[in-house]
Coordinates of C-alpha atoms in Angstrom, one line a residue:
Chain A
M1053 CA -150.3 -109.2 10.1
A1054 CA -148.2 -112.0 11.5
L1055 CA -147.3 -115.6 10.8
V1056 CA -148.6 -117.6 13.7
Y1057 CA -148.4 -121.4 13.4
G1058 CA -148.4 -121.1 9.6
W1059 CA -151.5 -118.9 9.4
H1060 CA -151.6 -115.3 8.6
V1061 CA -153.3 -113.7 11.5
E1062 CA -154.4 -110.2 12.3
L1063 CA -152.8 -109.6 15.7
P1064 CA -154.2 -106.8 17.9
A1065 CA -152.2 -103.6 17.7
E1066 CA -149.7 -103.1 20.4
T1067 CA -150.9 -103.0 24.0
Y1068 CA -149.2 -101.6 27.1
T1069 CA -148.4 -105.2 28.0
S1070 CA -146.7 -105.9 24.7
L1071 CA -144.7 -102.7 25.0
T1072 CA -143.6 -103.8 28.4
T1073 CA -142.5 -107.2 27.2
E1074 CA -140.5 -105.5 24.4
Y1075 CA -138.9 -103.1 26.9
I1076 CA -137.9 -105.8 29.3
L1077 CA -136.3 -108.0 26.6
N1078 CA -134.4 -105.2 25.0
K1079 CA -133.2 -103.7 28.2
S1080 CA -131.9 -107.0 29.5
K1081 CA -129.9 -107.4 26.3
Q1082 CA -128.5 -103.9 26.4
D1083 CA -127.7 -103.7 30.1
K1084 CA -126.2 -106.6 32.1
D1085 CA -127.0 -104.9 35.4
F1086 CA -130.7 -105.0 34.6
V1087 CA -132.8 -107.7 36.2
F1088 CA -136.6 -108.2 35.9
I1089 CA -138.2 -109.6 39.1
T1090 CA -141.7 -111.0 39.5
P1091 CA -143.5 -112.7 42.3
A1092 CA -144.9 -115.5 40.1
M1093 CA -146.5 -113.1 37.6
P1094 CA -144.5 -113.2 34.3
N1095 CA -147.6 -113.6 32.2
I1096 CA -149.0 -110.3 33.4
L1097 CA -146.1 -108.5 31.7
G1098 CA -146.3 -110.8 28.7
L1099 CA -143.2 -112.8 29.3
S1100 CA -143.6 -116.2 27.7
P1101 CA -141.5 -119.2 28.8
D1102 CA -139.1 -119.0 25.8
W1103 CA -138.5 -115.3 26.4
R1104 CA -137.9 -115.9 30.1
K1105 CA -135.4 -118.6 29.4
G1106 CA -133.6 -116.3 26.9
M1107 CA -133.1 -113.7 29.7
G1108 CA -130.9 -116.1 31.8
P1109 CA -130.0 -114.7 35.2
Q1110 CA -131.6 -111.4 34.3
Y1111 CA -135.1 -112.9 34.9
V1112 CA -136.1 -113.9 38.4
D1113 CA -139.3 -115.4 39.5
T1114 CA -139.3 -115.4 43.3
G1115 CA -142.4 -117.6 43.7
I1116 CA -145.5 -116.1 45.2
T1117 CA -143.5 -113.9 47.5
E1118 CA -144.5 -110.2 47.2
E1119 CA -142.7 -109.3 50.4
H1120 CA -139.5 -111.1 49.5
A1121 CA -139.6 -109.9 45.9
I1122 CA -139.6 -106.2 47.0
A1123 CA -136.8 -106.7 49.6
F1124 CA -134.8 -108.7 47.2
A1125 CA -135.1 -105.9 44.7
S1126 CA -133.9 -103.4 47.4
G1127 CA -130.8 -105.6 47.9
V1128 CA -130.2 -105.7 44.2
A1129 CA -130.3 -102.0 43.9
K1130 CA -128.1 -101.5 47.0
A1131 CA -125.4 -103.6 45.5
G1132 CA -125.5 -101.7 42.1
G1133 CA -128.0 -103.7 40.1
K1134 CA -131.0 -102.2 38.2
P1135 CA -134.1 -104.1 39.4
L1136 CA -137.6 -103.8 37.9
V1137 CA -140.3 -105.6 39.8
G1138 CA -143.5 -106.4 37.9
T1139 CA -146.9 -107.7 39.2
A1140 CA -150.6 -106.8 39.2
A1141 CA -151.7 -103.8 41.3
T1142 CA -153.9 -105.9 43.5
F1143 CA -150.9 -108.0 44.6
I1144 CA -148.7 -105.2 45.7
Q1145 CA -151.1 -104.7 48.6
R1146 CA -149.5 -107.8 50.1
T1147 CA -146.3 -106.0 50.8
Y1148 CA -146.9 -102.4 52.1
D1149 CA -144.3 -102.7 54.9
Q1150 CA -141.5 -103.9 52.6
V1151 CA -142.1 -101.0 50.2
S1152 CA -142.1 -98.7 53.1
Q1153 CA -139.2 -100.0 55.1
D1154 CA -137.0 -102.3 53.0
V1155 CA -137.2 -99.9 50.1
C1156 CA -138.4 -96.3 50.9
I1157 CA -136.7 -95.7 54.3
N1158 CA -133.5 -96.9 52.6
N1159 CA -134.3 -94.9 49.4
T1160 CA -133.1 -97.8 47.3
P1161 CA -133.7 -97.1 43.6
I1162 CA -136.0 -99.9 42.6
T1163 CA -138.8 -99.6 40.0
I1164 CA -142.1 -101.2 40.7
L1165 CA -144.3 -101.8 37.7
L1166 CA -148.0 -102.4 38.2
N1167 CA -150.4 -103.8 35.6
Y1168 CA -154.2 -104.0 36.0
A1169 CA -154.2 -100.8 38.1
S1170 CA -157.2 -99.4 36.2
F1171 CA -160.8 -99.6 37.3
D1172 CA -161.3 -100.8 33.7
S1173 CA -159.3 -104.0 34.1
L1174 CA -160.0 -106.6 36.8
T1175 CA -163.4 -106.1 38.2
D1176 CA -163.6 -109.0 40.7
V1177 CA -163.7 -107.6 44.3
T1178 CA -160.6 -109.6 45.2
H1179 CA -158.6 -108.4 42.3
L1180 CA -159.3 -104.7 42.2
G1181 CA -156.2 -102.6 41.4
I1182 CA -157.9 -99.3 42.3
F1183 CA -156.5 -99.0 45.8
A1184 CA -152.8 -99.2 44.9
L1185 CA -152.4 -95.5 43.9
S1186 CA -153.9 -94.2 47.2
A1187 CA -152.3 -96.7 49.5
F1188 CA -148.8 -96.4 48.2
S1189 CA -148.9 -92.7 47.3
N1190 CA -148.5 -91.7 50.9
I1191 CA -145.3 -93.5 51.6
P1192 CA -142.4 -91.0 51.9
N1193 CA -139.6 -91.1 49.3
L1194 CA -141.7 -93.1 46.8
I1195 CA -142.3 -91.5 43.4
V1196 CA -145.5 -92.7 41.9
L1197 CA -145.7 -92.0 38.1
A1198 CA -148.8 -92.2 36.0
P1199 CA -147.9 -92.2 32.2
T1200 CA -150.6 -91.1 29.7
C1201 CA -149.3 -92.6 26.4
K1202 CA -146.8 -95.0 24.8
Q1203 CA -143.9 -92.6 24.6
E1204 CA -144.4 -91.4 28.2
Y1205 CA -144.6 -94.9 29.5
L1206 CA -141.4 -96.0 27.9
N1207 CA -139.6 -92.8 28.8
M1208 CA -140.6 -93.2 32.4
L1209 CA -139.4 -96.8 32.4
D1210 CA -136.1 -95.7 30.9
W1211 CA -135.6 -92.9 33.3
S1212 CA -136.6 -94.8 36.4
V1213 CA -134.6 -98.0 35.8
D1214 CA -131.4 -96.1 35.1
Q1215 CA -131.6 -93.4 37.8
T1216 CA -130.2 -94.2 41.2
D1217 CA -131.8 -91.6 43.5
H1218 CA -135.4 -92.7 44.1
P1219 CA -137.7 -95.7 44.5
V1220 CA -140.4 -95.4 41.8
M1221 CA -143.8 -97.0 41.2
I1222 CA -145.2 -96.8 37.7
L1223 CA -148.9 -97.4 37.0
I1224 CA -149.3 -99.1 33.6
P1225 CA -152.2 -97.4 31.7
G1226 CA -155.3 -99.6 31.4
N1227 CA -156.7 -98.0 28.2
A1228 CA -155.8 -98.3 24.5
V1229 CA -152.3 -97.3 23.5
T1230 CA -152.1 -93.7 22.2
S1231 CA -149.1 -91.8 20.9
R1232 CA -147.6 -88.4 21.4
E1233 CA -144.2 -86.9 22.2
T1234 CA -143.5 -86.4 25.9
D1235 CA -140.6 -85.5 28.2
K1236 CA -137.8 -88.0 28.7
D1237 CA -136.4 -86.8 31.9
F1238 CA -138.4 -87.0 35.2
S1239 CA -135.6 -86.0 37.6
K1240 CA -137.4 -82.6 38.3
L1241 CA -139.8 -84.2 40.6
N1242 CA -143.4 -83.1 41.0
T1243 CA -143.6 -81.0 37.9
Y1244 CA -146.8 -81.1 35.9
K1245 CA -147.0 -80.7 32.1
V1246 CA -149.3 -78.1 30.8
E1247 CA -150.4 -79.7 27.6
Q1248 CA -152.9 -77.0 26.6
S1249 CA -153.0 -73.5 28.0
G1250 CA -156.4 -71.9 28.4
E1251 CA -158.6 -70.1 31.0
K1252 CA -161.4 -70.4 33.5
V1253 CA -161.2 -74.2 34.0
A1254 CA -158.1 -76.3 34.5
I1255 CA -158.3 -80.1 34.0
L1256 CA -155.7 -82.2 35.8
A1257 CA -156.2 -85.6 34.2
L1258 CA -153.9 -88.2 35.8
G1259 CA -152.5 -91.3 34.0
D1260 CA -154.9 -93.3 31.9
F1261 CA -157.7 -90.8 32.5
Y1262 CA -155.7 -88.3 30.4
Q1263 CA -157.7 -89.2 27.3
K1264 CA -160.9 -88.5 29.2
G1265 CA -159.4 -85.1 30.0
E1266 CA -158.6 -84.5 26.4
E1267 CA -162.2 -85.3 25.4
L1268 CA -163.6 -83.1 28.2
A1269 CA -161.3 -80.2 27.1
K1270 CA -162.6 -80.5 23.6
Q1271 CA -166.2 -80.5 24.6
I1272 CA -165.8 -77.5 26.9
E1273 CA -164.5 -75.6 23.9
V1274 CA -167.4 -76.8 21.6
Q1275 CA -170.2 -76.5 24.1
L1276 CA -169.1 -73.8 26.5
G1277 CA -167.2 -71.6 24.1
F1278 CA -163.8 -71.3 25.8
K1279 CA -160.6 -73.2 25.8
P1280 CA -159.8 -74.8 29.2
T1281 CA -156.3 -75.6 30.4
L1282 CA -155.4 -79.3 30.2
I1283 CA -152.6 -80.6 32.5
N1284 CA -150.8 -84.0 32.5
P1285 CA -149.6 -84.3 36.1
R1286 CA -147.2 -87.3 35.5
F1287 CA -146.4 -87.4 39.2
A1288 CA -149.3 -88.9 41.1
N1289 CA -148.3 -88.2 44.7
G1290 CA -146.4 -84.9 44.7
L1291 CA -147.9 -81.4 44.1
D1292 CA -146.5 -79.0 41.5
K1293 CA -147.1 -76.0 43.7
N1294 CA -145.8 -73.5 41.2
T1295 CA -148.1 -74.6 38.5
L1296 CA -151.1 -74.8 40.9
K1297 CA -150.4 -71.3 42.2
D1298 CA -150.1 -70.1 38.7
L1299 CA -153.5 -71.4 37.8
Q1300 CA -155.1 -69.0 40.2
K1301 CA -154.4 -66.1 37.8
K1302 CA -156.8 -67.1 35.0
H1303 CA -158.9 -70.0 36.5
N1304 CA -161.5 -70.4 39.2
L1305 CA -162.3 -74.1 38.8
V1306 CA -159.9 -77.0 38.9
I1307 CA -161.1 -80.5 37.8
T1308 CA -159.1 -83.5 38.8
M1309 CA -159.6 -87.0 37.3
E1310 CA -157.9 -90.2 38.6
D1311 CA -158.3 -93.9 37.9
G1312 CA -158.4 -94.9 41.5
I1313 CA -160.2 -94.2 44.7
L1314 CA -160.5 -90.6 45.7
D1315 CA -159.7 -91.1 49.4
G1316 CA -156.0 -90.5 50.0
G1317 CA -155.4 -90.0 46.3
F1318 CA -154.3 -87.4 43.9
G1319 CA -157.3 -85.0 43.7
Q1320 CA -157.6 -84.6 47.4
K1321 CA -154.1 -83.4 47.6
V1322 CA -154.9 -80.7 45.0
A1323 CA -158.1 -79.8 46.8
T1324 CA -156.2 -79.4 50.1
F1325 CA -153.7 -77.1 48.4
Y1326 CA -156.4 -74.7 47.3
A1327 CA -158.4 -75.0 50.6
L1328 CA -157.8 -71.5 51.8
T1329 CA -158.1 -69.8 48.4
D1330 CA -161.0 -68.9 46.1
M1331 CA -160.2 -71.7 43.7
K1332 CA -163.0 -74.3 43.5
V1333 CA -161.8 -77.9 43.1
K1334 CA -164.0 -80.8 41.9
T1335 CA -162.4 -84.2 42.2
Y1336 CA -163.5 -87.2 40.1
G1337 CA -162.6 -90.8 40.9
L1338 CA -163.9 -93.9 42.5
K1339 CA -165.5 -94.1 45.9
R1340 CA -163.9 -96.1 48.7
E1341 CA -165.9 -99.2 48.0
F1342 CA -165.3 -102.9 47.3
Y1343 CA -166.8 -102.9 43.8
D1344 CA -167.6 -106.3 42.5
R1345 CA -168.1 -107.5 38.9
Y1346 CA -169.3 -104.2 37.6
N1347 CA -169.6 -102.8 34.1
P1348 CA -166.9 -100.1 33.9
G1349 CA -169.0 -97.9 31.6
E1350 CA -172.0 -98.1 33.9
L1351 CA -169.9 -97.3 36.9
L1352 CA -168.5 -94.2 35.3
K1353 CA -172.1 -93.1 34.8
E1354 CA -173.0 -93.9 38.4
L1355 CA -170.1 -91.8 39.6
G1356 CA -171.1 -88.9 37.4
M1357 CA -167.9 -89.2 35.4
T1358 CA -169.1 -89.2 31.8
T1359 CA -168.0 -86.2 29.7
K1360 CA -171.6 -85.0 29.5
Q1361 CA -172.1 -85.2 33.3
I1362 CA -168.8 -83.4 34.1
L1363 CA -169.7 -80.7 31.5
N1364 CA -173.0 -80.3 33.4
D1365 CA -171.2 -79.9 36.7
I1366 CA -168.8 -77.4 35.2
Q1367 CA -171.6 -75.3 33.9
K1368 CA -173.1 -75.1 37.4
L1369 CA -169.8 -74.2 39.0
I1370 CA -168.3 -71.5 36.8
Chain B
M379 CA -111.6 -100.3 81.8
Y380 CA -112.2 -101.0 78.1
D381 CA -108.4 -101.8 77.7
I382 CA -108.9 -103.7 74.5
L383 CA -112.0 -102.0 73.2
K384 CA -110.2 -98.7 73.4
T385 CA -107.8 -99.9 70.8
I386 CA -110.5 -100.9 68.3
N387 CA -111.3 -98.3 65.6
N388 CA -112.2 -100.7 62.8
P389 CA -112.4 -104.5 62.1
Q390 CA -108.7 -104.6 61.1
D391 CA -107.9 -103.9 64.7
V392 CA -110.0 -107.0 65.7
K393 CA -108.0 -109.3 63.5
K394 CA -104.7 -108.3 65.3
L395 CA -105.9 -109.7 68.6
N396 CA -104.9 -113.0 70.1
T397 CA -107.3 -115.5 71.9
E398 CA -106.9 -113.9 75.3
Q399 CA -107.3 -110.4 74.0
L400 CA -110.5 -111.4 72.1
N401 CA -111.9 -112.7 75.4
I402 CA -111.1 -109.4 77.1
L403 CA -112.7 -107.6 74.2
A404 CA -115.9 -109.5 74.8
E405 CA -115.9 -108.5 78.5
D406 CA -115.2 -104.9 77.4
I407 CA -118.1 -104.9 75.0
R408 CA -120.4 -106.2 77.7
E409 CA -119.3 -103.4 80.1
A410 CA -119.9 -100.9 77.3
L411 CA -123.3 -102.3 76.5
F412 CA -124.2 -102.1 80.2
N413 CA -123.1 -98.5 80.3
R414 CA -125.2 -97.4 77.4
L415 CA -128.2 -99.6 78.0
T416 CA -128.7 -98.7 81.7
K417 CA -128.2 -95.0 81.1
F418 CA -129.6 -94.5 77.6
G419 CA -131.8 -97.5 77.0
G420 CA -132.0 -100.1 74.2
H421 CA -132.0 -103.8 73.6
F422 CA -130.2 -105.7 76.4
G423 CA -130.6 -109.5 76.1
P424 CA -130.2 -109.7 72.3
N425 CA -126.9 -107.8 72.4
F426 CA -125.4 -109.5 75.4
G427 CA -126.1 -112.9 73.7
I428 CA -124.4 -112.1 70.4
V429 CA -121.1 -110.6 71.5
E430 CA -118.9 -113.5 70.6
T431 CA -120.6 -114.1 67.3
E432 CA -120.1 -110.5 66.1
I433 CA -116.5 -110.4 67.3
A434 CA -115.9 -113.6 65.3
M435 CA -117.7 -112.2 62.2
H436 CA -115.4 -109.2 62.1
Y437 CA -112.3 -111.4 62.9
V438 CA -113.0 -113.8 60.0
F439 CA -114.8 -111.7 57.4
D440 CA -113.8 -108.5 55.8
S441 CA -116.5 -105.9 56.2
P442 CA -117.4 -103.6 54.4
K443 CA -116.2 -105.6 51.3
D444 CA -118.0 -108.6 52.8
K445 CA -121.5 -107.5 53.5
F446 CA -123.4 -108.1 56.7
V447 CA -127.2 -107.8 57.0
F448 CA -128.7 -107.9 60.5
D449 CA -132.3 -109.0 60.9
V450 CA -134.2 -106.3 62.8
S451 CA -130.6 -105.1 63.7
H452 CA -131.5 -104.5 67.4
Q453 CA -128.7 -106.9 68.1
S454 CA -126.0 -105.0 66.1
Y455 CA -124.5 -103.0 69.0
P456 CA -121.3 -105.1 69.3
H457 CA -120.9 -104.7 65.5
K458 CA -121.2 -101.0 65.8
M459 CA -118.6 -100.9 68.6
L460 CA -116.2 -102.8 66.3
T461 CA -116.8 -100.5 63.3
G462 CA -115.7 -97.2 64.7
R463 CA -118.6 -96.4 66.9
K464 CA -117.5 -97.4 70.4
A465 CA -117.8 -93.8 71.6
G466 CA -121.6 -94.2 71.6
Y467 CA -121.3 -96.9 74.2
I468 CA -118.4 -95.9 76.5
E469 CA -118.8 -92.1 76.5
D470 CA -122.1 -90.8 77.8
E471 CA -122.1 -87.6 75.8
H472 CA -121.8 -89.6 72.6
F473 CA -124.9 -91.9 73.2
I474 CA -127.1 -89.8 71.0
E475 CA -124.9 -90.2 68.0
D476 CA -125.8 -93.9 67.5
S477 CA -129.2 -95.1 66.5
G478 CA -130.5 -98.3 68.0
Y479 CA -130.4 -100.1 64.6
T480 CA -128.1 -100.4 61.7
N481 CA -127.8 -97.1 59.8
P482 CA -126.0 -96.4 56.5
D483 CA -125.7 -92.8 57.5
E484 CA -123.4 -93.8 60.4
S485 CA -121.2 -96.3 58.7
E486 CA -120.4 -98.1 55.5
H487 CA -120.5 -101.3 57.5
D488 CA -124.2 -100.8 57.9
L489 CA -126.1 -101.5 54.6
F490 CA -129.7 -100.9 55.5
N491 CA -131.9 -99.0 57.9
V492 CA -133.8 -101.9 59.5
G493 CA -136.3 -102.2 62.3
H494 CA -139.0 -104.6 61.3
T495 CA -138.3 -108.2 61.4
S496 CA -137.6 -111.1 59.0
T497 CA -136.1 -109.0 56.2
S498 CA -132.4 -110.0 56.4
V499 CA -132.4 -113.1 54.2
S500 CA -134.4 -111.3 51.4
L501 CA -132.2 -108.3 51.4
A502 CA -129.1 -110.5 51.5
T503 CA -130.3 -112.5 48.5
G504 CA -130.7 -109.2 46.6
L505 CA -127.1 -108.3 47.3
V506 CA -126.0 -111.7 46.1
K507 CA -127.9 -111.3 42.8
A508 CA -126.3 -107.9 42.0
R509 CA -122.9 -109.3 43.0
D510 CA -123.3 -112.2 40.7
L511 CA -124.7 -110.1 37.8
K512 CA -121.7 -107.8 38.1
G513 CA -119.2 -110.7 38.4
E514 CA -117.9 -109.4 41.8
K515 CA -116.6 -111.5 44.7
Y516 CA -117.4 -111.1 48.4
N517 CA -119.2 -112.8 51.2
V518 CA -122.8 -111.9 52.0
V519 CA -123.7 -112.8 55.6
A520 CA -127.2 -112.5 57.1
L521 CA -127.8 -112.8 60.8
I522 CA -131.3 -113.7 61.9
G523 CA -132.7 -114.8 65.3
D524 CA -134.9 -117.8 65.8
G525 CA -137.8 -115.5 66.8
S526 CA -137.7 -113.8 63.4
L527 CA -137.9 -117.1 61.5
S528 CA -141.6 -117.1 62.1
G529 CA -142.0 -114.1 59.9
G530 CA -143.3 -114.8 56.5
E531 CA -140.7 -112.8 54.7
A532 CA -138.0 -114.8 56.3
L533 CA -139.6 -118.0 55.1
E534 CA -139.9 -116.6 51.6
G535 CA -136.3 -115.6 51.7
L536 CA -135.0 -119.0 52.9
D537 CA -137.2 -120.8 50.4
F538 CA -135.9 -118.6 47.6
A539 CA -132.3 -119.1 48.7
G540 CA -132.8 -122.9 48.8
S541 CA -133.4 -123.2 45.1
E542 CA -132.7 -119.9 43.3
I543 CA -129.3 -119.0 44.7
H544 CA -126.2 -121.0 43.6
S545 CA -123.5 -118.8 45.0
N546 CA -122.0 -117.6 48.3
L547 CA -124.6 -116.7 50.9
I548 CA -124.1 -117.3 54.6
I549 CA -127.2 -117.3 56.8
I550 CA -126.5 -117.3 60.5
V551 CA -129.5 -118.5 62.5
N552 CA -129.1 -117.3 66.0
D553 CA -131.1 -119.7 68.1
N554 CA -131.5 -118.5 71.7
Q555 CA -134.8 -120.2 72.2
Q556 CA -136.6 -116.9 72.7
S557 CA -138.5 -114.3 70.8
I558 CA -139.4 -111.2 72.8
A559 CA -141.6 -113.5 74.8
E560 CA -141.4 -117.3 74.3
V561 CA -141.4 -118.6 70.7
H562 CA -144.5 -119.9 69.1
G563 CA -144.6 -122.1 66.0
G564 CA -144.1 -125.6 64.7
I565 CA -140.7 -124.7 63.3
Y566 CA -139.4 -124.4 66.9
K567 CA -140.1 -128.1 67.5
N568 CA -137.6 -128.8 64.7
L569 CA -135.1 -126.4 66.1
D570 CA -135.4 -128.2 69.5
K571 CA -134.7 -131.5 67.8
L572 CA -131.8 -130.1 65.8
R573 CA -130.2 -128.7 69.0
A574 CA -130.8 -131.9 70.9
T575 CA -129.1 -134.0 68.2
K576 CA -126.3 -131.5 67.7
G577 CA -127.6 -130.8 64.2
T578 CA -127.6 -134.4 63.0
D579 CA -131.3 -135.2 62.9
P580 CA -132.3 -136.0 59.4
C581 CA -135.5 -134.0 59.8
N582 CA -134.1 -130.6 59.2
F583 CA -136.2 -127.7 58.2
F584 CA -133.4 -125.9 56.4
K585 CA -132.2 -128.9 54.5
T586 CA -135.8 -129.5 53.5
L587 CA -135.8 -126.0 51.8
G588 CA -132.7 -127.1 49.9
L589 CA -130.1 -125.3 52.0
D590 CA -126.7 -126.6 53.2
Y591 CA -126.5 -126.7 57.0
I592 CA -124.0 -126.5 59.8
Y593 CA -124.7 -126.6 63.5
E594 CA -122.6 -124.9 66.2
E595 CA -123.5 -125.7 69.8
N596 CA -121.3 -123.1 71.4
G597 CA -122.4 -119.8 69.9
N598 CA -121.0 -117.9 72.9
D599 CA -117.5 -119.3 72.4
I600 CA -115.3 -117.0 70.3
Q601 CA -112.9 -119.7 69.1
A602 CA -115.7 -122.1 68.2
M603 CA -117.4 -119.3 66.2
I604 CA -114.1 -118.3 64.5
K605 CA -113.7 -121.9 63.4
V606 CA -117.1 -122.2 62.0
F607 CA -116.9 -118.9 60.1
E608 CA -113.5 -119.9 58.7
R609 CA -115.1 -123.1 57.5
V610 CA -117.8 -121.2 55.5
K611 CA -115.9 -118.2 54.4
N612 CA -115.9 -117.9 50.6
I613 CA -118.3 -120.8 50.3
D614 CA -119.8 -121.1 46.9
H615 CA -123.4 -121.8 47.8
P616 CA -126.0 -120.9 50.4
V617 CA -125.4 -122.3 53.9
V618 CA -127.3 -122.0 57.1
V619 CA -125.0 -121.7 60.2
H620 CA -127.4 -122.7 63.0
I621 CA -125.8 -121.4 66.3
N622 CA -127.0 -122.0 69.9
T623 CA -126.5 -118.9 72.1
Q624 CA -127.8 -117.7 75.4
K625 CA -129.9 -114.5 75.4
G626 CA -128.6 -112.0 77.9
K627 CA -125.4 -114.0 78.5
G628 CA -122.9 -112.3 80.8
Y629 CA -125.5 -110.6 83.1
K630 CA -127.2 -113.0 85.5
L631 CA -130.4 -111.0 85.9
A632 CA -130.8 -110.9 82.1
E633 CA -130.0 -114.6 81.7
E634 CA -132.7 -115.5 84.2
N635 CA -135.4 -113.0 83.2
R636 CA -135.1 -113.1 79.4
E637 CA -138.4 -111.5 78.6
A638 CA -138.0 -108.6 81.0
W639 CA -134.5 -107.9 79.9
H640 CA -135.1 -108.0 76.1
W641 CA -135.2 -104.2 76.2
C642 CA -134.5 -101.6 78.9
M643 CA -135.1 -98.0 79.3
G644 CA -132.4 -95.7 80.5
G645 CA -131.8 -94.2 83.8
M646 CA -134.2 -94.4 86.7
W647 CA -136.9 -95.8 84.4
N648 CA -134.7 -98.9 83.9
F649 CA -134.7 -99.5 87.6
L650 CA -138.4 -99.0 88.0
Q651 CA -139.2 -101.1 84.9
K652 CA -137.3 -104.1 86.3
L653 CA -138.8 -103.7 89.7
I654 CA -142.3 -103.8 88.3
L655 CA -141.7 -106.7 85.9
L656 CA -139.9 -108.8 88.5

């Protein structure tokens, strides 16, 4: 309950956007080297005019200038500041070269925060956020992180903004906020988290598809009678080769799930890793298509990605 | 040969030189450029044209405390020679040690690996922001060619500086009336007008964006460049220093064939390339 303009109103429970706003406001108060930068998209991260004013020089709207905003952030990091750049996933496409050259070749430790990266957010063809993961994953030096819940998101933000070794891109989850304890330190790059240890089938559920992975794992136990392994990759663009090798001992099928197009994405990297082995890999994600004004639930069904459909596939494969 | 350049190991050594010695340094640098470029290859015209400006930059400012950001950075060879890397230009066996662009791995005087155009103003504004948040004091100097002004990121950077930066930022616009080929864009009509009126025409693209503005006609005159840099050193707001230089200056063939002499390959290929293009 909250007092809004004199009325008691039931506000929605916290969202990833509201968590982001809170993080930005608190961090700017605690750390004078922190600066939030946006190419004209403060509302996407929930920053109202009053809050922006309160942040003083630690809030920078660069105008509609994705290229400049990214290079600007690189300069800030180079001279010892802590820049966080926030915008919608669809707009980061406008500045591939600046991420690659102004930032990644120079390895400047900026954090890029992308909202509306999920297939379940903006569905207009010209505002799709589903290509960001694949497009930017393959730039060297860039660490792409995919948090799966509230604590993980905030921990990743905390770690990324304060560290000075890597440029980082964080995909804000597009589903409802869930809670569970997670790691706080992500400096051991490309290490997956085995959330549930099992056998036969290993599910690698990336980012905001983690909850789908949880549901699938549960159903496998109920309907197929064994406990599968459930893994939270955290790192969307680097392979945890040790964990993947280890899976070969007790599993013969790996399922990958990602909220983005498959081409050039997470699952294909996993599949390539196992190519010369006996491990079967089935990747789930979106096709390389310009989807337009779709119903996300319907699309999932079309792509064969409902829990029931995946369960069916698994039965045929194991 | 290289009588003055031989004595330069860092920018402090540049500051000790008198007028005559600075002029000899410029000649030495051109000899060294010619040596590396005709044997090893690299950017010819851009570096020949910027010799005096980069000497003056190191004479007046205090790199690495003062921070230089070179656009594309293909024109940073004189700067490299003045910051401890002359060996890569005068001694053939050391050519390989220097990259063709600024490189933080080589020197603290190089802030970024750059190679694509139009990034210098944006990067520089970022340095300014961090400097101001931390309450530090130093000059931030961006050097950008007129060709690179057509790049969107440069326009975004200038536009941002014109309203969002309220502290020291020096943007040197090196106008040599040439991109790799000829320049294309409406902005060049304004640069033409500014040069023709020695910077006094009220229709001024940079002022329109909110930037302070100074014009220097003699970009290839060391004393003139030292004077203009002394004028803007420690300035407390963004200023564009629009300079007029000659691409390829000091080598007649390069002055007269600016497109062909933008870049050259080393060795025999250099000779053949020029033969074909002429």
